[in-house]
Amino acid sequence: MAEYKRLEHTLSPIFNKASKILILGSFPSVKSRENGFYYGHPQNRFWKVLAGIYRCELPVTIQNKKDMLLNYHIAIWDVIESCEIIGSSDVSIKNVVPTDLNRILKQSDISKIYTNGKVAGKLYCKHSKEMTGRDNIELPSTSPANATFSLEKLIKQWSIINS
């Protein structure tokens, strides 16, 4: 049986002064931690969704992904700095230490905060909303665990970030 592990977030946020929107996940998956970058599971549709929204080539390398984000003024990070978690299971997350999102908010021109999935949205409201003083817009999860949403449906729902 899988056991809880106390883990620290090891990925740096991706942003610059020109970033206008912030997309927050919950905590990096096992595959993302292994790959050293966000949304690293090959079945996660995050990068396909962004490529679909902006009608651009699917980024493959970490540098391509960073360039895409910054080109479209997107910042990404996660709500959780550290937690106890079983594998990649968002629903198993407990004993959360939230990320200090003001690190991005003070250095960029973020106008909207989006959360990738219900768990990220719930964690943001519970741990970060009071600190930031900002509302979030919860988008459907791009995780392969969210089988109710096809890629096309995700792209349609996520297109709000480009408005």
Short mmCIF file of N, CA and C in Angstrom, two decimals:
data_model
loop_
_atom_site.label_atom_id
_atom_site.label_comp_id
_atom_site.label_asym_id
_atom_site.label_seq_id
_atom_site.Cartn_x
_atom_site.Cartn_y
_atom_site.Cartn_z
N MET A 1 0.84 -1.20 0.00
CA MET A 1 0.00 0.00 0.00
C MET A 1 0.88 1.25 0.00
N ALA A 2 0.51 2.20 -0.83
CA ALA A 2 1.28 3.45 -0.93
C ALA A 2 1.20 4.23 0.37
N GLU A 3 2.28 4.91 0.68
CA GLU A 3 2.34 5.67 1.92
C GLU A 3 2.50 7.16 1.64
N TYR A 4 2.09 7.94 2.63
CA TYR A 4 2.29 9.39 2.55
C TYR A 4 3.77 9.71 2.64
N LYS A 5 4.18 10.73 1.86
CA LYS A 5 5.53 11.26 1.95
C LYS A 5 5.43 12.77 2.11
N ARG A 6 6.27 13.32 2.96
CA ARG A 6 6.35 14.78 3.10
C ARG A 6 7.27 15.29 2.01
N LEU A 7 6.77 16.12 1.13
CA LEU A 7 7.57 16.60 0.00
C LEU A 7 7.59 18.13 -0.06
N GLU A 8 8.71 18.65 -0.53
CA GLU A 8 8.89 20.08 -0.78
C GLU A 8 8.76 20.32 -2.28
N HIS A 9 8.19 21.44 -2.65
CA HIS A 9 8.10 21.85 -4.05
C HIS A 9 9.51 22.23 -4.50
N THR A 10 9.96 21.67 -5.62
CA THR A 10 11.33 21.94 -6.07
C THR A 10 11.40 22.71 -7.39
N LEU A 11 10.26 23.01 -7.99
CA LEU A 11 10.26 23.70 -9.27
C LEU A 11 10.12 25.21 -9.08
N SER A 12 10.92 25.97 -9.80
CA SER A 12 10.82 27.43 -9.72
C SER A 12 9.59 27.90 -10.50
N PRO A 13 8.99 29.00 -10.05
CA PRO A 13 7.88 29.55 -10.83
C PRO A 13 8.41 30.08 -12.16
N ILE A 14 7.54 30.07 -13.15
CA ILE A 14 7.89 30.62 -14.46
C ILE A 14 7.08 31.91 -14.62
N PHE A 15 7.77 33.02 -14.73
CA PHE A 15 7.11 34.32 -14.89
C PHE A 15 8.16 35.37 -15.23
N ASN A 16 7.69 36.53 -15.66
CA ASN A 16 8.54 37.71 -15.77
C ASN A 16 7.66 38.94 -15.53
N LYS A 17 8.24 40.12 -15.65
CA LYS A 17 7.50 41.35 -15.36
C LYS A 17 6.29 41.53 -16.27
N ALA A 18 6.34 40.95 -17.47
CA ALA A 18 5.25 41.11 -18.44
C ALA A 18 4.12 40.09 -18.25
N SER A 19 4.27 39.17 -17.31
CA SER A 19 3.23 38.15 -17.10
C SER A 19 1.92 38.81 -16.69
N LYS A 20 0.84 38.41 -17.36
CA LYS A 20 -0.49 38.99 -17.10
C LYS A 20 -1.43 38.02 -16.41
N ILE A 21 -1.26 36.73 -16.67
CA ILE A 21 -2.13 35.74 -16.01
C ILE A 21 -1.26 34.72 -15.28
N LEU A 22 -1.80 34.23 -14.19
CA LEU A 22 -1.12 33.24 -13.38
C LEU A 22 -1.98 31.98 -13.36
N ILE A 23 -1.38 30.87 -13.77
CA ILE A 23 -2.06 29.57 -13.73
C ILE A 23 -1.42 28.75 -12.62
N LEU A 24 -2.26 28.30 -11.70
CA LEU A 24 -1.78 27.55 -10.54
C LEU A 24 -2.28 26.12 -10.56
N GLY A 25 -1.35 25.20 -10.40
CA GLY A 25 -1.70 23.81 -10.15
C GLY A 25 -1.69 23.60 -8.65
N SER A 26 -1.83 22.36 -8.25
CA SER A 26 -1.80 22.05 -6.82
C SER A 26 -0.37 21.78 -6.37
N PHE A 27 0.22 20.69 -6.88
CA PHE A 27 1.57 20.26 -6.50
C PHE A 27 2.08 19.38 -7.64
N PRO A 28 3.38 19.45 -7.96
CA PRO A 28 3.88 18.67 -9.10
C PRO A 28 3.67 17.16 -8.93
N SER A 29 3.29 16.52 -10.02
CA SER A 29 3.11 15.06 -10.03
C SER A 29 4.47 14.37 -9.92
N VAL A 30 4.44 13.08 -9.70
CA VAL A 30 5.68 12.30 -9.67
C VAL A 30 6.46 12.51 -10.97
N LYS A 31 5.78 12.43 -12.12
CA LYS A 31 6.45 12.61 -13.42
C LYS A 31 7.02 14.02 -13.57
N SER A 32 6.29 15.02 -13.12
CA SER A 32 6.80 16.39 -13.20
C SER A 32 8.03 16.55 -12.32
N ARG A 33 8.00 15.95 -11.15
CA ARG A 33 9.18 16.01 -10.26
C ARG A 33 10.36 15.28 -10.90
N GLU A 34 10.11 14.15 -11.52
CA GLU A 34 11.19 13.41 -12.21
C GLU A 34 11.75 14.21 -13.38
N ASN A 35 10.86 14.85 -14.15
CA ASN A 35 11.28 15.60 -15.34
C ASN A 35 11.81 16.99 -15.01
N GLY A 36 11.54 17.46 -13.81
CA GLY A 36 12.01 18.78 -13.41
C GLY A 36 11.26 19.93 -14.04
N PHE A 37 10.00 19.68 -14.45
CA PHE A 37 9.20 20.77 -15.01
C PHE A 37 7.72 20.46 -14.90
N TYR A 38 6.93 21.50 -14.98
CA TYR A 38 5.48 21.42 -14.79
C TYR A 38 4.79 20.59 -15.87
N TYR A 39 3.74 19.90 -15.43
CA TYR A 39 2.88 19.12 -16.33
C TYR A 39 3.72 18.15 -17.16
N GLY A 40 4.54 17.38 -16.47
CA GLY A 40 5.49 16.48 -17.12
C GLY A 40 4.95 15.11 -17.47
N HIS A 41 3.76 14.77 -16.98
CA HIS A 41 3.19 13.47 -17.34
C HIS A 41 2.79 13.52 -18.81
N PRO A 42 3.20 12.52 -19.60
CA PRO A 42 2.91 12.56 -21.04
C PRO A 42 1.41 12.62 -21.36
N GLN A 43 0.57 12.16 -20.45
CA GLN A 43 -0.87 12.18 -20.70
C GLN A 43 -1.54 13.48 -20.21
N ASN A 44 -0.80 14.32 -19.49
CA ASN A 44 -1.39 15.58 -19.06
C ASN A 44 -1.56 16.46 -20.30
N ARG A 45 -2.70 17.11 -20.40
CA ARG A 45 -3.04 17.85 -21.61
C ARG A 45 -2.76 19.34 -21.52
N PHE A 46 -2.10 19.78 -20.47
CA PHE A 46 -1.84 21.20 -20.26
C PHE A 46 -1.19 21.86 -21.49
N TRP A 47 -0.10 21.28 -21.97
CA TRP A 47 0.63 21.90 -23.08
C TRP A 47 -0.17 21.81 -24.38
N LYS A 48 -0.93 20.74 -24.57
CA LYS A 48 -1.79 20.62 -25.75
C LYS A 48 -2.91 21.65 -25.72
N VAL A 49 -3.45 21.90 -24.53
CA VAL A 49 -4.51 22.90 -24.38
C VAL A 49 -3.97 24.29 -24.73
N LEU A 50 -2.82 24.66 -24.19
CA LEU A 50 -2.26 25.98 -24.51
C LEU A 50 -1.95 26.11 -26.00
N ALA A 51 -1.36 25.07 -26.58
CA ALA A 51 -1.06 25.10 -28.01
C ALA A 51 -2.35 25.24 -28.82
N GLY A 52 -3.43 24.59 -28.37
CA GLY A 52 -4.71 24.69 -29.04
C GLY A 52 -5.32 26.09 -28.94
N ILE A 53 -5.21 26.69 -27.77
CA ILE A 53 -5.77 28.04 -27.56
C ILE A 53 -5.03 29.06 -28.42
N TYR A 54 -3.70 28.98 -28.42
CA TYR A 54 -2.90 29.99 -29.11
C TYR A 54 -2.55 29.59 -30.55
N ARG A 55 -3.05 28.43 -30.97
CA ARG A 55 -2.83 27.94 -32.34
C ARG A 55 -1.35 27.98 -32.71
N CYS A 56 -0.56 27.36 -31.84
CA CYS A 56 0.87 27.32 -32.08
C CYS A 56 1.36 25.88 -31.96
N GLU A 57 2.61 25.70 -32.28
CA GLU A 57 3.22 24.37 -32.23
C GLU A 57 3.29 23.88 -30.78
N LEU A 58 3.08 22.59 -30.60
CA LEU A 58 3.16 21.99 -29.28
C LEU A 58 4.61 22.06 -28.79
N PRO A 59 4.86 22.69 -27.64
CA PRO A 59 6.23 22.78 -27.15
C PRO A 59 6.69 21.41 -26.62
N VAL A 60 7.92 21.06 -26.91
CA VAL A 60 8.43 19.76 -26.53
C VAL A 60 9.47 19.87 -25.42
N THR A 61 10.43 20.76 -25.60
CA THR A 61 11.50 20.89 -24.60
C THR A 61 11.06 21.83 -23.47
N ILE A 62 11.75 21.75 -22.37
CA ILE A 62 11.47 22.66 -21.25
C ILE A 62 11.65 24.11 -21.71
N GLN A 63 12.69 24.38 -22.46
CA GLN A 63 12.92 25.75 -22.95
C GLN A 63 11.78 26.20 -23.86
N ASN A 64 11.31 25.31 -24.75
CA ASN A 64 10.16 25.65 -25.62
C ASN A 64 8.94 26.01 -24.77
N LYS A 65 8.72 25.25 -23.70
CA LYS A 65 7.57 25.47 -22.83
C LYS A 65 7.70 26.82 -22.11
N LYS A 66 8.89 27.11 -21.58
CA LYS A 66 9.11 28.40 -20.93
C LYS A 66 8.89 29.54 -21.91
N ASP A 67 9.45 29.40 -23.12
CA ASP A 67 9.30 30.45 -24.14
C ASP A 67 7.83 30.68 -24.48
N MET A 68 7.08 29.59 -24.62
CA MET A 68 5.66 29.71 -24.94
C MET A 68 4.93 30.49 -23.84
N LEU A 69 5.17 30.10 -22.59
CA LEU A 69 4.50 30.77 -21.48
C LEU A 69 4.80 32.26 -21.47
N LEU A 70 6.07 32.60 -21.54
CA LEU A 70 6.46 34.00 -21.45
C LEU A 70 6.00 34.79 -22.68
N ASN A 71 6.00 34.16 -23.84
CA ASN A 71 5.53 34.81 -25.07
C ASN A 71 4.06 35.22 -24.96
N TYR A 72 3.26 34.40 -24.27
CA TYR A 72 1.84 34.69 -24.11
C TYR A 72 1.52 35.30 -22.76
N HIS A 73 2.54 35.78 -22.06
CA HIS A 73 2.40 36.50 -20.78
C HIS A 73 1.73 35.65 -19.70
N ILE A 74 2.08 34.37 -19.69
CA ILE A 74 1.53 33.42 -18.72
C ILE A 74 2.60 33.09 -17.68
N ALA A 75 2.19 33.14 -16.43
CA ALA A 75 3.03 32.68 -15.32
C ALA A 75 2.44 31.37 -14.81
N ILE A 76 3.29 30.43 -14.41
CA ILE A 76 2.77 29.21 -13.79
C ILE A 76 3.54 28.91 -12.51
N TRP A 77 2.80 28.33 -11.58
CA TRP A 77 3.35 27.88 -10.33
C TRP A 77 2.31 26.97 -9.70
N ASP A 78 2.52 26.63 -8.44
CA ASP A 78 1.58 25.77 -7.73
C ASP A 78 1.18 26.41 -6.41
N VAL A 79 0.02 26.02 -5.91
CA VAL A 79 -0.52 26.56 -4.67
C VAL A 79 0.28 26.08 -3.45
N ILE A 80 0.86 24.87 -3.56
CA ILE A 80 1.49 24.23 -2.40
C ILE A 80 3.01 24.30 -2.45
N GLU A 81 3.60 24.74 -1.35
CA GLU A 81 5.06 24.75 -1.17
C GLU A 81 5.54 23.39 -0.67
N SER A 82 4.79 22.82 0.27
CA SER A 82 5.10 21.48 0.77
C SER A 82 3.82 20.85 1.31
N CYS A 83 3.82 19.52 1.33
CA CYS A 83 2.65 18.79 1.80
C CYS A 83 3.01 17.33 2.02
N GLU A 84 2.05 16.61 2.54
CA GLU A 84 2.13 15.16 2.58
C GLU A 84 1.22 14.68 1.45
N ILE A 85 1.74 13.72 0.67
CA ILE A 85 1.01 13.26 -0.51
C ILE A 85 1.35 11.81 -0.78
N ILE A 86 0.41 11.09 -1.35
CA ILE A 86 0.65 9.72 -1.81
C ILE A 86 0.82 9.80 -3.32
N GLY A 87 2.02 9.52 -3.81
CA GLY A 87 2.29 9.55 -5.26
C GLY A 87 1.98 10.89 -5.87
N SER A 88 1.04 10.88 -6.82
CA SER A 88 0.60 12.11 -7.50
C SER A 88 -0.85 12.45 -7.18
N SER A 89 -1.41 11.80 -6.18
CA SER A 89 -2.84 11.92 -5.89
C SER A 89 -3.19 13.23 -5.19
N ASP A 90 -3.80 14.14 -5.96
CA ASP A 90 -4.23 15.42 -5.38
C ASP A 90 -5.19 15.23 -4.21
N VAL A 91 -6.05 14.23 -4.31
CA VAL A 91 -7.04 14.04 -3.25
C VAL A 91 -6.40 13.55 -1.95
N SER A 92 -5.16 13.06 -2.02
CA SER A 92 -4.47 12.59 -0.81
C SER A 92 -3.73 13.71 -0.08
N ILE A 93 -3.64 14.88 -0.68
CA ILE A 93 -2.84 15.98 -0.12
C ILE A 93 -3.35 16.38 1.27
N LYS A 94 -2.39 16.50 2.20
CA LYS A 94 -2.73 16.97 3.55
C LYS A 94 -1.53 17.70 4.15
N ASN A 95 -1.78 18.38 5.26
CA ASN A 95 -0.75 19.14 5.97
C ASN A 95 0.01 20.08 5.03
N VAL A 96 -0.73 20.97 4.42
CA VAL A 96 -0.25 21.88 3.39
C VAL A 96 0.47 23.10 3.99
N VAL A 97 1.59 23.44 3.37
CA VAL A 97 2.22 24.74 3.57
C VAL A 97 2.07 25.44 2.22
N PRO A 98 1.33 26.56 2.18
CA PRO A 98 1.08 27.22 0.89
C PRO A 98 2.30 27.96 0.36
N THR A 99 2.34 28.10 -0.95
CA THR A 99 3.36 28.88 -1.63
C THR A 99 3.09 30.36 -1.37
N ASP A 100 4.15 31.16 -1.27
CA ASP A 100 3.99 32.60 -1.14
C ASP A 100 3.83 33.19 -2.54
N LEU A 101 2.60 33.28 -3.00
CA LEU A 101 2.32 33.75 -4.35
C LEU A 101 2.66 35.22 -4.56
N ASN A 102 2.82 35.96 -3.46
CA ASN A 102 3.18 37.37 -3.61
C ASN A 102 4.53 37.55 -4.28
N ARG A 103 5.35 36.50 -4.28
CA ARG A 103 6.63 36.56 -4.99
C ARG A 103 6.41 36.90 -6.46
N ILE A 104 5.39 36.30 -7.06
CA ILE A 104 5.04 36.61 -8.46
C ILE A 104 4.22 37.89 -8.53
N LEU A 105 3.24 38.03 -7.67
CA LEU A 105 2.30 39.15 -7.76
C LEU A 105 2.99 40.50 -7.58
N LYS A 106 4.04 40.55 -6.79
CA LYS A 106 4.75 41.82 -6.56
C LYS A 106 5.70 42.16 -7.71
N GLN A 107 6.08 41.17 -8.51
CA GLN A 107 7.08 41.41 -9.55
C GLN A 107 6.52 41.40 -10.97
N SER A 108 5.22 41.18 -11.10
CA SER A 108 4.62 41.13 -12.43
C SER A 108 3.27 41.83 -12.42
N ASP A 109 2.65 41.87 -13.57
CA ASP A 109 1.40 42.60 -13.74
C ASP A 109 0.23 41.63 -13.90
N ILE A 110 0.10 40.70 -12.96
CA ILE A 110 -0.94 39.67 -13.03
C ILE A 110 -2.32 40.32 -12.85
N SER A 111 -3.20 40.08 -13.83
CA SER A 111 -4.56 40.62 -13.74
C SER A 111 -5.57 39.53 -13.38
N LYS A 112 -5.24 38.26 -13.69
CA LYS A 112 -6.17 37.17 -13.39
C LYS A 112 -5.39 35.96 -12.88
N ILE A 113 -6.01 35.24 -11.96
CA ILE A 113 -5.45 34.01 -11.44
C ILE A 113 -6.40 32.87 -11.78
N TYR A 114 -5.87 31.85 -12.46
CA TYR A 114 -6.63 30.67 -12.83
C TYR A 114 -6.06 29.46 -12.09
N THR A 115 -6.93 28.56 -11.68
CA THR A 115 -6.47 27.33 -11.05
C THR A 115 -6.82 26.15 -11.94
N ASN A 116 -5.87 25.22 -12.04
CA ASN A 116 -6.01 24.05 -12.91
C ASN A 116 -6.65 22.91 -12.11
N GLY A 117 -7.97 22.87 -12.13
CA GLY A 117 -8.71 21.80 -11.49
C GLY A 117 -9.32 22.17 -10.15
N LYS A 118 -10.23 21.30 -9.70
CA LYS A 118 -10.98 21.53 -8.46
C LYS A 118 -10.08 21.56 -7.22
N VAL A 119 -9.13 20.65 -7.15
CA VAL A 119 -8.27 20.60 -5.96
C VAL A 119 -7.43 21.86 -5.85
N ALA A 120 -6.82 22.29 -6.96
CA ALA A 120 -6.03 23.53 -6.94
C ALA A 120 -6.92 24.71 -6.56
N GLY A 121 -8.14 24.74 -7.09
CA GLY A 121 -9.07 25.82 -6.75
C GLY A 121 -9.42 25.84 -5.28
N LYS A 122 -9.73 24.67 -4.74
CA LYS A 122 -10.08 24.55 -3.32
C LYS A 122 -8.89 24.95 -2.44
N LEU A 123 -7.71 24.46 -2.78
CA LEU A 123 -6.51 24.78 -2.00
C LEU A 123 -6.19 26.27 -2.06
N TYR A 124 -6.38 26.87 -3.25
CA TYR A 124 -6.15 28.31 -3.38
C TYR A 124 -7.08 29.07 -2.44
N CYS A 125 -8.36 28.74 -2.48
CA CYS A 125 -9.34 29.44 -1.64
C CYS A 125 -9.03 29.25 -0.16
N LYS A 126 -8.62 28.07 0.22
CA LYS A 126 -8.35 27.76 1.62
C LYS A 126 -7.06 28.40 2.13
N HIS A 127 -6.00 28.39 1.31
CA HIS A 127 -4.68 28.78 1.81
C HIS A 127 -4.11 30.08 1.25
N SER A 128 -4.58 30.52 0.08
CA SER A 128 -3.91 31.64 -0.59
C SER A 128 -4.75 32.88 -0.83
N LYS A 129 -6.05 32.71 -0.94
CA LYS A 129 -6.91 33.84 -1.32
C LYS A 129 -6.81 35.00 -0.33
N GLU A 130 -6.81 34.70 0.94
CA GLU A 130 -6.72 35.77 1.94
C GLU A 130 -5.37 36.49 1.84
N MET A 131 -4.31 35.73 1.59
CA MET A 131 -2.97 36.31 1.49
C MET A 131 -2.85 37.21 0.26
N THR A 132 -3.43 36.79 -0.87
CA THR A 132 -3.29 37.57 -2.11
C THR A 132 -4.36 38.64 -2.25
N GLY A 133 -5.51 38.42 -1.61
CA GLY A 133 -6.62 39.34 -1.76
C GLY A 133 -7.26 39.28 -3.14
N ARG A 134 -7.04 38.18 -3.84
CA ARG A 134 -7.55 38.06 -5.21
C ARG A 134 -8.38 36.79 -5.38
N ASP A 135 -9.42 36.90 -6.21
CA ASP A 135 -10.22 35.74 -6.56
C ASP A 135 -9.49 34.92 -7.61
N ASN A 136 -9.89 33.67 -7.71
CA ASN A 136 -9.37 32.81 -8.76
C ASN A 136 -10.52 32.34 -9.64
N ILE A 137 -10.18 31.93 -10.84
CA ILE A 137 -11.14 31.32 -11.76
C ILE A 137 -10.70 29.88 -11.91
N GLU A 138 -11.58 28.97 -11.51
CA GLU A 138 -11.25 27.54 -11.56
C GLU A 138 -11.57 26.96 -12.93
N LEU A 139 -10.55 26.38 -13.54
CA LEU A 139 -10.72 25.73 -14.84
C LEU A 139 -10.67 24.22 -14.66
N PRO A 140 -11.26 23.47 -15.59
CA PRO A 140 -11.21 22.01 -15.46
C PRO A 140 -9.77 21.50 -15.55
N SER A 141 -9.49 20.48 -14.77
CA SER A 141 -8.15 19.93 -14.71
C SER A 141 -7.71 19.35 -16.05
N THR A 142 -6.44 19.60 -16.39
CA THR A 142 -5.86 19.02 -17.60
C THR A 142 -5.27 17.64 -17.33
N SER A 143 -5.38 17.17 -16.11
CA SER A 143 -4.84 15.87 -15.71
C SER A 143 -5.52 14.74 -16.48
N PRO A 144 -4.76 13.66 -16.75
CA PRO A 144 -5.38 12.50 -17.39
C PRO A 144 -6.47 11.87 -16.51
N ALA A 145 -6.45 12.16 -15.22
CA ALA A 145 -7.48 11.64 -14.31
C ALA A 145 -8.85 12.27 -14.59
N ASN A 146 -8.86 13.42 -15.25
CA ASN A 146 -10.11 14.11 -15.59
C ASN A 146 -10.60 13.61 -16.95
N ALA A 147 -11.11 12.40 -16.96
CA ALA A 147 -11.52 11.75 -18.21
C ALA A 147 -12.83 12.29 -18.77
N THR A 148 -13.58 13.06 -17.98
CA THR A 148 -14.86 13.58 -18.47
C THR A 148 -14.68 14.70 -19.49
N PHE A 149 -13.47 15.28 -19.55
CA PHE A 149 -13.22 16.36 -20.49
C PHE A 149 -12.31 15.89 -21.62
N SER A 150 -12.81 15.99 -22.84
CA SER A 150 -11.98 15.71 -24.01
C SER A 150 -11.02 16.89 -24.20
N LEU A 151 -10.00 16.69 -25.02
CA LEU A 151 -9.07 17.78 -25.31
C LEU A 151 -9.81 18.97 -25.90
N GLU A 152 -10.74 18.72 -26.80
CA GLU A 152 -11.49 19.80 -27.45
C GLU A 152 -12.30 20.59 -26.42
N LYS A 153 -12.92 19.87 -25.49
CA LYS A 153 -13.72 20.52 -24.46
C LYS A 153 -12.83 21.33 -23.51
N LEU A 154 -11.66 20.80 -23.18
CA LEU A 154 -10.71 21.55 -22.35
C LEU A 154 -10.28 22.83 -23.04
N ILE A 155 -9.93 22.73 -24.31
CA ILE A 155 -9.50 23.93 -25.05
C ILE A 155 -10.61 24.97 -25.04
N LYS A 156 -11.84 24.54 -25.24
CA LYS A 156 -12.97 25.48 -25.24
C LYS A 156 -13.10 26.17 -23.87
N GLN A 157 -13.06 25.39 -22.79
CA GLN A 157 -13.20 25.95 -21.44
C GLN A 157 -12.02 26.85 -21.07
N TRP A 158 -10.82 26.41 -21.44
CA TRP A 158 -9.61 27.16 -21.09
C TRP A 158 -9.41 28.40 -21.95
N SER A 159 -10.14 28.53 -23.05
CA SER A 159 -9.98 29.70 -23.94
C SER A 159 -10.24 31.02 -23.24
N ILE A 160 -10.88 30.97 -22.10
CA ILE A 160 -11.14 32.18 -21.31
C ILE A 160 -9.83 32.90 -20.96
N ILE A 161 -8.72 32.16 -20.88
CA ILE A 161 -7.45 32.81 -20.52
C ILE A 161 -6.95 33.74 -21.61
N ASN A 162 -7.48 33.59 -22.80
CA ASN A 162 -7.03 34.38 -23.94
C ASN A 162 -8.02 35.50 -24.27
N SER A 163 -8.84 35.89 -23.29
CA SER A 163 -9.82 36.94 -23.57
C SER A 163 -9.45 38.26 -22.93
#
